[in-house]
PDB file of C-alpha atoms in Angstrom:
ATOM      1  CA  PRO A   1     -29.394  -0.283 -26.450  1.00 95.00           C
ATOM      2  CA  VAL A   2     -31.561  -3.140 -24.533  1.00 96.00           C
ATOM      3  CA  ASP A   3     -29.321  -6.111 -25.878  1.00 97.00           C
ATOM      4  CA  VAL A   4     -26.342  -3.910 -24.712  1.00 97.00           C
ATOM      5  CA  ARG A   5     -27.724  -3.468 -21.145  1.00 97.00           C
ATOM      6  CA  GLU A   6     -28.832  -7.129 -21.008  1.00 97.00           C
ATOM      7  CA  ALA A   7     -25.297  -8.364 -21.816  1.00 97.00           C
ATOM      8  CA  LEU A   8     -23.609  -6.067 -19.256  1.00 96.00           C
ATOM      9  CA  THR A   9     -26.127  -6.921 -16.616  1.00 96.00           C
ATOM     10  CA  ARG A  10     -25.480 -10.782 -17.436  1.00 97.00           C
ATOM     11  CA  THR A  11     -21.643 -10.175 -17.191  1.00 95.00           C
ATOM     12  CA  ALA A  12     -21.824  -8.237 -13.818  1.00 95.00           C
ATOM     13  CA  ARG A  13     -24.100 -10.838 -12.159  1.00 96.00           C
ATOM     14  CA  ALA A  14     -21.686 -13.567 -13.314  1.00 95.00           C
ATOM     15  CA  ASP A  15     -18.697 -11.204 -11.976  1.00 95.00           C
ATOM     16  CA  ALA A  16     -20.331 -10.999  -8.602  1.00 95.00           C
ATOM     17  CA  ALA A  17     -21.108 -14.740  -8.376  1.00 95.00           C
ATOM     18  CA  ARG A  18     -17.285 -15.415  -9.031  1.00 95.00           C
ATOM     19  CA  GLU A  19     -16.548 -12.931  -6.599  1.00 96.00           C
ATOM     20  CA  LEU A  20     -18.511 -14.254  -3.857  1.00 96.00           C
ATOM     21  CA  LEU A  21     -16.665 -17.822  -4.152  1.00 96.00           C
ATOM     22  CA  ARG A  22     -13.326 -15.886  -4.690  1.00 96.00           C
ATOM     23  CA  TRP A  23     -14.120 -13.760  -1.462  1.00 97.00           C
ATOM     24  CA  GLN A  24     -14.912 -17.197   0.567  1.00 96.00           C
ATOM     25  CA  GLU A  25     -11.336 -18.748  -0.570  1.00 96.00           C
ATOM     26  CA  MET A  26      -9.301 -15.625   0.355  1.00 97.00           C
ATOM     27  CA  VAL A  27     -10.940 -15.528   3.815  1.00 97.00           C
ATOM     28  CA  ASP A  28     -10.381 -19.453   4.101  1.00 97.00           C
ATOM     29  CA  VAL A  29      -6.421 -18.682   2.983  1.00 97.00           C
ATOM     30  CA  LEU A  30      -6.372 -15.820   5.420  1.00 97.00           C
ATOM     31  CA  ARG A  31      -7.323 -17.586   8.512  1.00 97.00           C
ATOM     32  CA  ALA A  32      -5.387 -20.836   7.820  1.00 97.00           C
ATOM     33  CA  LEU A  33      -2.213 -18.375   7.572  1.00 98.00           C
ATOM     34  CA  ASP A  34      -3.120 -16.834  10.741  1.00 97.00           C
ATOM     35  CA  ALA A  35      -3.728 -20.069  12.314  1.00 97.00           C
ATOM     36  CA  ALA A  36       0.026 -20.810  11.256  1.00 96.00           C
ATOM     37  CA  GLY A  37       1.315 -17.389  12.917  1.00 96.00           C
ATOM     38  CA  ILE A  38       1.734 -15.929   9.013  1.00 97.00           C
ATOM     39  CA  ARG A  39       0.406 -12.407   8.449  1.00 96.00           C
ATOM     40  CA  PRO A  40       0.491 -11.837   4.437  1.00 97.00           C
ATOM     41  CA  ILE A  41       0.401  -8.345   2.971  1.00 98.00           C
ATOM     42  CA  LEU A  42      -2.312  -8.490   0.193  1.00 98.00           C
ATOM     43  CA  LEU A  43      -0.683  -6.669  -3.177  1.00 97.00           C
ATOM     44  CA  LYS A  44      -2.071  -5.578  -6.423  1.00 95.00           C
ATOM     45  CA  GLY A  45      -5.444  -6.555  -8.000  1.00 94.00           C
ATOM     46  CA  ALA A  46      -6.902  -8.315  -4.870  1.00 95.00           C
ATOM     47  CA  ALA A  47      -6.066  -5.746  -2.315  1.00 97.00           C
ATOM     48  CA  LEU A  48      -7.264  -3.033  -4.673  1.00 97.00           C
ATOM     49  CA  ALA A  49     -10.654  -5.113  -5.306  1.00 97.00           C
ATOM     50  CA  TYR A  50     -11.440  -4.334  -1.591  1.00 97.00           C
ATOM     51  CA  SER A  51      -9.943  -0.919  -1.122  1.00 96.00           C
ATOM     52  CA  VAL A  52     -10.422   1.594  -3.974  1.00 96.00           C
ATOM     53  CA  TYR A  53     -13.018  -0.065  -6.115  1.00 96.00           C
ATOM     54  CA  PRO A  54     -16.636   0.496  -5.207  1.00 93.00           C
ATOM     55  CA  ASN A  55     -17.106  -3.108  -5.349  1.00 93.00           C
ATOM     56  CA  ALA A  56     -14.730  -6.222  -5.520  1.00 95.00           C
ATOM     57  CA  SER A  57     -16.355  -7.799  -8.663  1.00 95.00           C
ATOM     58  CA  ALA A  58     -15.566  -4.293 -10.724  1.00 94.00           C
ATOM     59  CA  ARG A  59     -11.596  -5.305 -10.338  1.00 95.00           C
ATOM     60  CA  PRO A  60     -11.284  -8.443 -12.557  1.00 92.00           C
ATOM     61  CA  ARG A  61      -8.029 -10.308 -11.830  1.00 93.00           C
ATOM     62  CA  ALA A  62      -6.659 -14.099 -12.671  1.00 90.00           C
ATOM     63  CA  ASP A  63      -4.915 -14.524  -9.011  1.00 94.00           C
ATOM     64  CA  THR A  64      -4.160 -13.172  -5.519  1.00 96.00           C
ATOM     65  CA  ASP A  65      -0.923 -11.522  -4.954  1.00 96.00           C
ATOM     66  CA  LEU A  66       0.259 -11.750  -1.393  1.00 97.00           C
ATOM     67  CA  ILE A  67       3.958 -11.138  -0.005  1.00 97.00           C
ATOM     68  CA  VAL A  68       5.330 -12.836   3.248  1.00 97.00           C
ATOM     69  CA  ARG A  69       9.021 -13.233   4.868  1.00 96.00           C
ATOM     70  CA  ARG A  70      11.165 -15.560   3.218  1.00 94.00           C
ATOM     71  CA  ASP A  71      11.302 -17.954   6.073  1.00 95.00           C
ATOM     72  CA  GLU A  72       7.614 -18.232   6.072  1.00 96.00           C
ATOM     73  CA  THR A  73       7.364 -19.816   2.932  1.00 94.00           C
ATOM     74  CA  ALA A  74       7.344 -23.407   3.865  1.00 94.00           C
ATOM     75  CA  GLY A  75       4.314 -22.775   6.452  1.00 96.00           C
ATOM     76  CA  VAL A  76       2.476 -21.054   3.639  1.00 97.00           C
ATOM     77  CA  ARG A  77       2.992 -24.021   1.216  1.00 95.00           C
ATOM     78  CA  GLY A  78       1.718 -26.419   4.106  1.00 96.00           C
ATOM     79  CA  ALA A  79      -1.399 -24.440   4.848  1.00 97.00           C
ATOM     80  CA  LEU A  80      -2.282 -24.033   1.204  1.00 97.00           C
ATOM     81  CA  GLU A  81      -1.859 -27.621   0.760  1.00 97.00           C
ATOM     82  CA  ALA A  82      -4.200 -28.546   3.483  1.00 97.00           C
ATOM     83  CA  LEU A  83      -6.998 -26.565   1.862  1.00 97.00           C
ATOM     84  CA  GLY A  84      -6.488 -28.478  -1.315  1.00 96.00           C
ATOM     85  CA  TYR A  85      -3.714 -26.462  -3.167  1.00 96.00           C
ATOM     86  CA  ALA A  86      -1.310 -27.841  -5.147  1.00 94.00           C
ATOM     87  CA  ALA A  87       2.054 -26.144  -6.563  1.00 87.00           C
ATOM     88  CA  GLN A  88       2.739 -25.149  -9.980  1.00 81.00           C
ATOM     89  CA  THR A  89       5.738 -26.521 -11.836  1.00 75.00           C
ATOM     90  CA  ALA A  90       8.156 -23.913 -12.063  1.00 72.00           C
ATOM     91  CA  CYS A  91      12.080 -23.267 -12.345  1.00 68.00           C
ATOM     92  CA  ASP A  92      14.275 -23.637  -9.160  1.00 70.00           C
ATOM     93  CA  GLY A  93      16.516 -21.328  -8.084  1.00 67.00           C
ATOM     94  CA  ASP A  94      16.713 -18.370  -5.463  1.00 71.00           C
ATOM     95  CA  LEU A  95      17.919 -15.471  -7.755  1.00 65.00           C
ATOM     96  CA  LEU A  96      15.529 -16.648 -10.722  1.00 66.00           C
ATOM     97  CA  PHE A  97      12.350 -16.497  -9.031  1.00 75.00           C
ATOM     98  CA  HIS A  98      11.383 -14.683  -5.400  1.00 81.00           C
ATOM     99  CA  GLN A  99       7.858 -16.230  -5.711  1.00 87.00           C
ATOM    100  CA  PHE A 100       5.607 -19.364  -6.117  1.00 91.00           C
ATOM    101  CA  GLN A 101       2.073 -20.136  -7.452  1.00 93.00           C
ATOM    102  CA  MET A 102      -0.223 -22.459  -5.609  1.00 95.00           C
ATOM    103  CA  VAL A 103      -3.799 -23.490  -7.417  1.00 96.00           C
ATOM    104  CA  LYS A 104      -6.831 -25.138  -6.929  1.00 96.00           C
ATOM    105  CA  VAL A 105     -10.130 -25.848  -8.624  1.00 95.00           C
ATOM    106  CA  ASP A 106     -13.125 -25.669  -6.193  1.00 94.00           C
ATOM    107  CA  ARG A 107     -16.246 -27.813  -6.550  1.00 93.00           C
ATOM    108  CA  PHE A 108     -17.852 -25.075  -8.975  1.00 94.00           C
ATOM    109  CA  GLY A 109     -15.038 -25.652 -11.281  1.00 94.00           C
ATOM    110  CA  LEU A 110     -13.318 -21.946 -10.618  1.00 95.00           C
ATOM    111  CA  HIS A 111      -9.762 -21.827 -10.810  1.00 95.00           C
ATOM    112  CA  HIS A 112      -7.961 -20.207  -7.839  1.00 96.00           C
ATOM    113  CA  ALA A 113      -4.289 -19.186  -7.891  1.00 96.00           C
ATOM    114  CA  PHE A 114      -2.353 -17.533  -5.099  1.00 97.00           C
ATOM    115  CA  ASP A 115       1.177 -15.920  -5.966  1.00 95.00           C
ATOM    116  CA  VAL A 116       3.059 -16.147  -2.980  1.00 96.00           C
ATOM    117  CA  HIS A 117       5.981 -13.719  -3.074  1.00 95.00           C
ATOM    118  CA  TRP A 118       8.896 -12.790  -0.518  1.00 94.00           C
ATOM    119  CA  LYS A 119      10.336 -10.076  -2.655  1.00 93.00           C
ATOM    120  CA  ILE A 120       7.812  -7.893  -5.089  1.00 92.00           C
ATOM    121  CA  SER A 121       9.847  -8.854  -8.520  1.00 87.00           C
ATOM    122  CA  THR A 122      12.024 -11.512  -9.996  1.00 82.00           C
ATOM    123  CA  GLN A 123      14.000  -8.318 -11.654  1.00 83.00           C
ATOM    124  CA  THR A 124      17.034  -7.469  -9.611  1.00 82.00           C
ATOM    125  CA  LEU A 125      16.344  -3.607  -9.969  1.00 84.00           C
ATOM    126  CA  PHE A 126      13.036  -3.853  -8.642  1.00 88.00           C
ATOM    127  CA  ALA A 127      13.142  -6.964  -6.132  1.00 86.00           C
ATOM    128  CA  ASP A 128      13.878  -4.514  -3.011  1.00 89.00           C
ATOM    129  CA  ALA A 129      12.192  -1.656  -4.186  1.00 91.00           C
ATOM    130  CA  LEU A 130       9.404  -2.341  -1.332  1.00 95.00           C
ATOM    131  CA  THR A 131      10.409  -5.017   1.383  1.00 96.00           C
ATOM    132  CA  TYR A 132       7.901  -7.013   3.320  1.00 96.00           C
ATOM    133  CA  THR A 133       9.154  -4.721   6.518  1.00 96.00           C
ATOM    134  CA  GLU A 134       8.466  -1.564   4.487  1.00 97.00           C
ATOM    135  CA  LEU A 135       5.035  -2.876   3.361  1.00 97.00           C
ATOM    136  CA  GLU A 136       3.997  -3.945   6.829  1.00 97.00           C
ATOM    137  CA  ALA A 137       4.750  -1.027   8.412  1.00 96.00           C
ATOM    138  CA  GLU A 138       2.562   1.021   6.047  1.00 96.00           C
ATOM    139  CA  SER A 139      -0.180  -1.381   5.836  1.00 97.00           C
ATOM    140  CA  VAL A 140      -3.769  -0.859   6.014  1.00 97.00           C
ATOM    141  CA  PRO A 141      -6.943  -2.853   6.893  1.00 97.00           C
ATOM    142  CA  LEU A 142      -8.894  -4.318   4.163  1.00 97.00           C
ATOM    143  CA  ALA A 143     -12.368  -4.554   6.254  1.00 95.00           C
ATOM    144  CA  ALA A 144     -14.459  -5.326   3.272  1.00 95.00           C
ATOM    145  CA  LEU A 145     -12.465  -8.713   2.659  1.00 96.00           C
ATOM    146  CA  ASP A 146     -11.795  -9.846   6.488  1.00 96.00           C
ATOM    147  CA  PRO A 147     -10.703  -8.340   9.856  1.00 96.00           C
ATOM    148  CA  LEU A 148      -7.532 -10.619   9.383  1.00 96.00           C
ATOM    149  CA  ALA A 149      -6.954  -9.005   5.808  1.00 97.00           C
ATOM    150  CA  ARG A 150      -4.446  -6.366   5.325  1.00 97.00           C
ATOM    151  CA  GLY A 151      -3.166  -4.800   1.744  1.00 97.00           C
ATOM    152  CA  ALA A 152      -0.218  -2.467   0.811  1.00 97.00           C
ATOM    153  CA  GLY A 153      -0.630   1.184   2.080  1.00 96.00           C
ATOM    154  CA  THR A 154      -2.102   3.900  -0.685  1.00 96.00           C
ATOM    155  CA  VAL A 155       1.644   5.495  -1.106  1.00 97.00           C
ATOM    156  CA  HIS A 156       3.016   1.921  -1.669  1.00 97.00           C
ATOM    157  CA  ALA A 157       0.409   0.491  -3.625  1.00 97.00           C
ATOM    158  CA  LEU A 158       0.594   3.174  -6.238  1.00 97.00           C
ATOM    159  CA  LEU A 159       4.197   2.784  -6.481  1.00 97.00           C
ATOM    160  CA  LEU A 160       3.710  -0.719  -7.068  1.00 96.00           C
ATOM    161  CA  ALA A 161       1.356  -0.279  -9.767  1.00 96.00           C
ATOM    162  CA  CYS A 162       3.320   1.885 -11.438  1.00 94.00           C
ATOM    163  CA  ILE A 163       6.279  -0.338 -11.721  1.00 93.00           C
ATOM    164  CA  HIS A 164       4.449  -3.647 -12.156  1.00 91.00           C
ATOM    165  CA  ARG A 165       3.417  -3.095 -15.813  1.00 86.00           C
ATOM    166  CA  VAL A 166       6.892  -2.329 -16.684  1.00 84.00           C
ATOM    167  CA  MET A 167       8.986  -4.856 -14.248  1.00 77.00           C
ATOM    168  CA  HIS A 168       6.908  -7.999 -15.767  1.00 72.00           C
ATOM    169  CA  HIS A 169       4.988  -7.040 -18.760  1.00 69.00           C
ATOM    170  CA  GLY A 170       7.061  -5.010 -21.163  1.00 69.00           C
ATOM    171  CA  ASP A 171       4.962  -1.703 -20.375  1.00 71.00           C
ATOM    172  CA  ALA A 172       2.069  -3.605 -21.734  1.00 77.00           C
ATOM    173  CA  ASP A 173      -0.859  -1.152 -22.365  1.00 83.00           C
ATOM    174  CA  TRP A 174      -3.660  -2.521 -20.211  1.00 88.00           C
ATOM    175  CA  LEU A 175      -6.471  -0.114 -19.568  1.00 93.00           C
ATOM    176  CA  ILE A 176      -7.374  -1.793 -16.277  1.00 94.00           C
ATOM    177  CA  TRP A 177      -3.486  -0.864 -14.992  1.00 94.00           C
ATOM    178  CA  SER A 178      -4.182   2.666 -15.867  1.00 95.00           C
ATOM    179  CA  TYR A 179      -7.618   2.934 -13.951  1.00 96.00           C
ATOM    180  CA  ASP A 180      -5.809   1.079 -10.973  1.00 97.00           C
ATOM    181  CA  ILE A 181      -3.411   4.151 -10.760  1.00 96.00           C
ATOM    182  CA  HIS A 182      -5.967   6.362 -11.339  1.00 96.00           C
ATOM    183  CA  LEU A 183      -8.045   5.453  -8.463  1.00 97.00           C
ATOM    184  CA  LEU A 184      -4.821   5.184  -6.430  1.00 97.00           C
ATOM    185  CA  ALA A 185      -3.504   8.571  -7.333  1.00 96.00           C
ATOM    186  CA  SER A 186      -7.134  10.231  -6.962  1.00 95.00           C
ATOM    187  CA  SER A 187      -7.117   9.064  -3.152  1.00 94.00           C
ATOM    188  CA  LEU A 188      -3.959  10.681  -2.219  1.00 93.00           C
ATOM    189  CA  SER A 189      -3.309  13.721  -0.092  1.00 93.00           C
ATOM    190  CA  ASP A 190      -1.440  16.657  -0.962  1.00 91.00           C
ATOM    191  CA  ALA A 191       1.097  15.234   1.718  1.00 93.00           C
ATOM    192  CA  ASP A 192       0.532  11.585   0.302  1.00 94.00           C
ATOM    193  CA  ARG A 193       1.485  13.054  -3.008  1.00 93.00           C
ATOM    194  CA  GLU A 194       4.673  14.628  -1.899  1.00 93.00           C
ATOM    195  CA  LEU A 195       5.510  11.429   0.007  1.00 95.00           C
ATOM    196  CA  PHE A 196       5.109   9.337  -3.090  1.00 96.00           C
ATOM    197  CA  ALA A 197       7.394  11.851  -5.189  1.00 94.00           C
ATOM    198  CA  SER A 198      10.001  11.541  -2.264  1.00 94.00           C
ATOM    199  CA  LEU A 199       9.787   7.401  -2.365  1.00 95.00           C
ATOM    200  CA  ALA A 200       9.986   7.186  -6.106  1.00 94.00           C
ATOM    201  CA  ILE A 201      12.893   9.183  -6.483  1.00 93.00           C
ATOM    202  CA  ALA A 202      14.416   7.461  -3.407  1.00 93.00           C
ATOM    203  CA  LYS A 203      13.650   4.046  -5.033  1.00 93.00           C
ATOM    204  CA  GLY A 204      15.233   5.140  -8.155  1.00 91.00           C
ATOM    205  CA  VAL A 205      11.954   4.672 -10.457  1.00 92.00           C
ATOM    206  CA  ALA A 206      11.054   8.419 -10.722  1.00 93.00           C
ATOM    207  CA  ALA A 207      11.027   8.013 -14.788  1.00 92.00           C
ATOM    208  CA  ILE A 208       8.697   5.028 -14.586  1.00 93.00           C
ATOM    209  CA  ALA A 209       6.340   6.918 -11.999  1.00 94.00           C
ATOM    210  CA  ALA A 210       6.068   9.823 -14.039  1.00 93.00           C
ATOM    211  CA  HIS A 211       5.350   8.027 -17.145  1.00 92.00           C
ATOM    212  CA  GLU A 212       2.421   5.650 -15.577  1.00 94.00           C
ATOM    213  CA  LEU A 213       0.960   8.868 -13.817  1.00 95.00           C
ATOM    214  CA  ALA A 214       1.048  10.756 -17.002  1.00 94.00           C
ATOM    215  CA  ARG A 215      -0.386   8.179 -18.698  1.00 93.00           C
ATOM    216  CA  ALA A 216      -3.268   7.604 -16.131  1.00 94.00           C
ATOM    217  CA  ARG A 217      -3.931  11.365 -16.587  1.00 94.00           C
ATOM    218  CA  SER A 218      -4.212  11.587 -20.112  1.00 94.00           C
ATOM    219  CA  ARG A 219      -6.631   8.801 -19.887  1.00 94.00           C
ATOM    220  CA  PHE A 220      -8.843   9.567 -16.924  1.00 95.00           C
ATOM    221  CA  ASP A 221      -8.140  13.241 -16.239  1.00 94.00           C
ATOM    222  CA  THR A 222      -6.749  12.356 -13.077  1.00 94.00           C
ATOM    223  CA  PRO A 223      -6.784  15.420 -10.832  1.00 90.00           C
ATOM    224  CA  GLY A 224      -3.424  17.005  -8.469  1.00 87.00           C
ATOM    225  CA  LEU A 225      -1.081  15.027 -10.761  1.00 88.00           C
ATOM    226  CA  ASP A 226       0.790  18.098 -12.608  1.00 86.00           C
ATOM    227  CA  ARG A 227       3.187  19.193  -9.806  1.00 87.00           C
ATOM    228  CA  ILE A 228       4.077  15.492  -8.825  1.00 89.00           C
ATOM    229  CA  THR A 229       4.710  14.451 -12.235  1.00 88.00           C
ATOM    230  CA  GLU A 230       6.574  17.716 -13.268  1.00 87.00           C
ATOM    231  CA  THR A 231       8.871  16.965  -9.947  1.00 87.00           C
ATOM    232  CA  LEU A 232       9.331  13.379 -10.962  1.00 89.00           C
ATOM    233  CA  SER A 233      10.264  13.944 -14.581  1.00 86.00           C
ATOM    234  CA  GLN A 234      12.877  16.633 -13.173  1.00 83.00           C
ATOM    235  CA  SER A 235      14.516  14.090 -10.839  1.00 80.00           C
ATOM    236  CA  SER A 236      14.788  11.333 -13.374  1.00 69.00           C
ATOM    237  CA  GLY A 237      17.345  10.475 -16.185  1.00 60.00           C
ATOM    238  CA  GLU A 238      20.060   8.667 -17.389  1.00 59.00           C
ATOM    239  CA  SER A 239      21.168   7.941 -13.760  1.00 74.00           C
ATOM    240  CA  GLU A 240      18.181   5.772 -13.401  1.00 83.00           C
ATOM    241  CA  PRO A 241      18.825   2.498 -14.590  1.00 82.00           C
ATOM    242  CA  SER A 242      15.123   1.245 -14.083  1.00 83.00           C
ATOM    243  CA  ALA A 243      14.104   4.005 -16.873  1.00 80.00           C
ATOM    244  CA  ALA A 244      15.628   1.257 -19.572  1.00 80.00           C
ATOM    245  CA  TYR A 245      12.519  -0.674 -18.787  1.00 80.00           C
ATOM    246  CA  LEU A 246      10.527   1.943 -20.621  1.00 81.00           C
ATOM    247  CA  THR A 247      12.249   1.062 -23.932  1.00 80.00           C
ATOM    248  CA  PRO A 248       9.831  -0.016 -26.590  1.00 77.00           C
ATOM    249  CA  HIS A 249      10.178  -3.657 -27.667  1.00 74.00           C
ATOM    250  CA  ARG A 250      11.940  -4.689 -24.644  1.00 73.00           C
ATOM    251  CA  ARG A 251      12.350  -8.716 -24.877  1.00 76.00           C
ATOM    252  CA  TRP A 252      13.274 -11.171 -21.807  1.00 77.00           C
ATOM    253  CA  HIS A 253      17.099 -10.928 -23.062  1.00 75.00           C
ATOM    254  CA  HIS A 254      17.257  -7.720 -22.076  1.00 74.00           C
ATOM    255  CA  ASP A 255      15.821  -8.183 -19.009  1.00 75.00           C
ATOM    256  CA  LEU A 256      18.219 -11.027 -18.162  1.00 77.00           C
ATOM    257  CA  ALA A 257      21.126  -8.469 -19.065  1.00 77.00           C
ATOM    258  CA  SER A 258      19.773  -6.049 -16.458  1.00 79.00           C
ATOM    259  CA  ASN A 259      19.400  -8.767 -13.863  1.00 77.00           C
ATOM    260  CA  MET A 260      22.936  -9.630 -14.430  1.00 79.00           C
ATOM    261  CA  ARG A 261      24.197  -5.883 -14.281  1.00 80.00           C
ATOM    262  CA  GLY A 262      22.032  -5.334 -10.827  1.00 78.00           C
ATOM    263  CA  LEU A 263      23.724  -8.436  -9.178  1.00 78.00           C
ATOM    264  CA  PRO A 264      26.569  -7.193  -7.070  1.00 81.00           C
ATOM    265  CA  ARG A 265      29.010 -10.438  -7.367  1.00 84.00           C
ATOM    266  CA  TRP A 266      30.340 -12.325 -10.419  1.00 85.00           C
ATOM    267  CA  SER A 267      29.499 -15.662  -8.524  1.00 81.00           C
ATOM    268  CA  ASP A 268      25.792 -14.425  -8.538  1.00 78.00           C
ATOM    269  CA  ARG A 269      25.724 -13.471 -12.010  1.00 81.00           C
ATOM    270  CA  ILE A 270      27.236 -17.050 -12.899  1.00 83.00           C
ATOM    271  CA  ARG A 271      24.590 -18.712 -10.475  1.00 80.00           C
ATOM    272  CA  LEU A 272      21.628 -16.663 -12.279  1.00 75.00           C
ATOM    273  CA  LEU A 273      22.829 -18.183 -15.551  1.00 80.00           C
ATOM    274  CA  ARG A 274      22.959 -21.499 -14.499  1.00 83.00           C
ATOM    275  CA  GLU A 275      19.628 -21.092 -13.228  1.00 77.00           C
ATOM    276  CA  VAL A 276      18.004 -19.811 -16.597  1.00 79.00           C
ATOM    277  CA  MET A 277      20.150 -22.510 -18.717  1.00 82.00           C
ATOM    278  CA  LEU A 278      19.962 -25.458 -16.691  1.00 81.00           C
ATOM    279  CA  PRO A 279      16.373 -25.755 -15.102  1.00 79.00           C
ATOM    280  CA  ASN A 280      15.436 -28.540 -12.875  1.00 78.00           C
ATOM    281  CA  ARG A 281      14.800 -32.050 -14.452  1.00 80.00           C
ATOM    282  CA  ARG A 282      10.917 -31.956 -13.651  1.00 78.00           C
ATOM    283  CA  TYR A 283      10.338 -28.355 -15.069  1.00 78.00           C
ATOM    284  CA  VAL A 284      11.720 -29.511 -18.203  1.00 81.00           C
ATOM    285  CA  LEU A 285       9.956 -32.523 -18.487  1.00 82.00           C
ATOM    286  CA  ASP A 286       6.554 -31.033 -17.581  1.00 79.00           C
ATOM    287  CA  ALA A 287       7.192 -27.758 -19.671  1.00 78.00           C
ATOM    288  CA  TYR A 288       7.868 -29.575 -22.981  1.00 80.00           C
ATOM    289  CA  GLY A 289       5.373 -32.386 -22.217  1.00 80.00           C
ATOM    290  CA  VAL A 290       7.684 -35.336 -22.404  1.00 80.00           C
ATOM    291  CA  ALA A 291       7.417 -36.681 -19.090  1.00 77.00           C
ATOM    292  CA  GLY A 292       6.715 -40.511 -19.331  1.00 76.00           C
ATOM    293  CA  ARG A 293       7.927 -40.638 -23.020  1.00 77.00           C
ATOM    294  CA  ARG A 294      10.580 -43.556 -23.648  1.00 76.00           C
ATOM    295  CA  TRP A 295      13.158 -40.970 -24.701  1.00 77.00           C
ATOM    296  CA  SER A 296      12.459 -38.411 -21.796  1.00 75.00           C
ATOM    297  CA  ARG A 297      15.244 -39.620 -19.901  1.00 74.00           C
ATOM    298  CA  ALA A 298      17.681 -38.647 -22.410  1.00 76.00           C
TER     299      ALA A 298
END
C-alpha cells in the first residue's frame, strides 16, 4: 500500500542521514586513535554494517563496539575526550567490568556512544573466548568505512554473534541478531565452516553455537548449516559450562554464580563480590539520583 511504502521511505531516508553522521564520527575516532598509536578492532553491529550488510544504514545499532589492548585504555580515553566525549558513570573493578563507554551528543542532537572493550565480555566464561591478539591476527579491512578501519574476521565475527546474545542478553529473541548470524554464516566457505566448528568446540561454546545457527536457519533458511550444526550438537554436552546460559529465565544472580565458579582463586571470588556489593561512591550517588542532597553523604 502507498502509505506503507511512504512510511518505509521516510524511515530509510532518516536512517541514511543518521548513518552519514555516524560514519563521520567513527572516521574521526579511528583517526584520532591512529594518531595515538592505537589500532582498535571493530566488533558486532558497527563492523557488520560495513561488511556483510548491503548498506550500513540497514543495520540499526545504538553504539559502536571496539576492542583494544588493556594497556591502551588510558590512551583511548584521552583521544575520545579530546573529541568531546565523556565517560559514563559505572561501577569500577577489573573483575566486574572489562569495558567502559564514552558518549557525546553532536551539533545535530544525535547521540554517539563508543563501548571500549579490552575483553569481549564481563562474563568470566566468555571473557577470553576471543582475545585482542586472536582477533587482530584474523581481522579484515572495512574499506567501506575507512582505510584505517578493521573488523573481526568472518569466523570470529560469527562466533561472537552466537555468544553475544546469551552472554549479555539472556538469549533475548531479537530478530536482528539472528539475521546477523544468517548473513555471516551465508558468507562462509566450506573450509570456514569447518574452522568455525573447530573453534566453537575448542572455546567450549559448541552448544550455544549450534542453538544460534539452528535458530537462524529456521527463520532465514540459511544454506550449508546442516552438517556444521550436527557436528556442534554432537560435540556439546554437560561438559560445557557455557551451555547453562541457554537455560530459560536466567537472571543476573545466575550470571554472578557462573562468574564466581569461573574464577580460579578464592581471593578473586571475594574481590568480585566486593566489587558487586560495594560499588564506588560516585556510582551509587548517580545511579540512585541522590547526589547533592543533604543526606547523600550518609
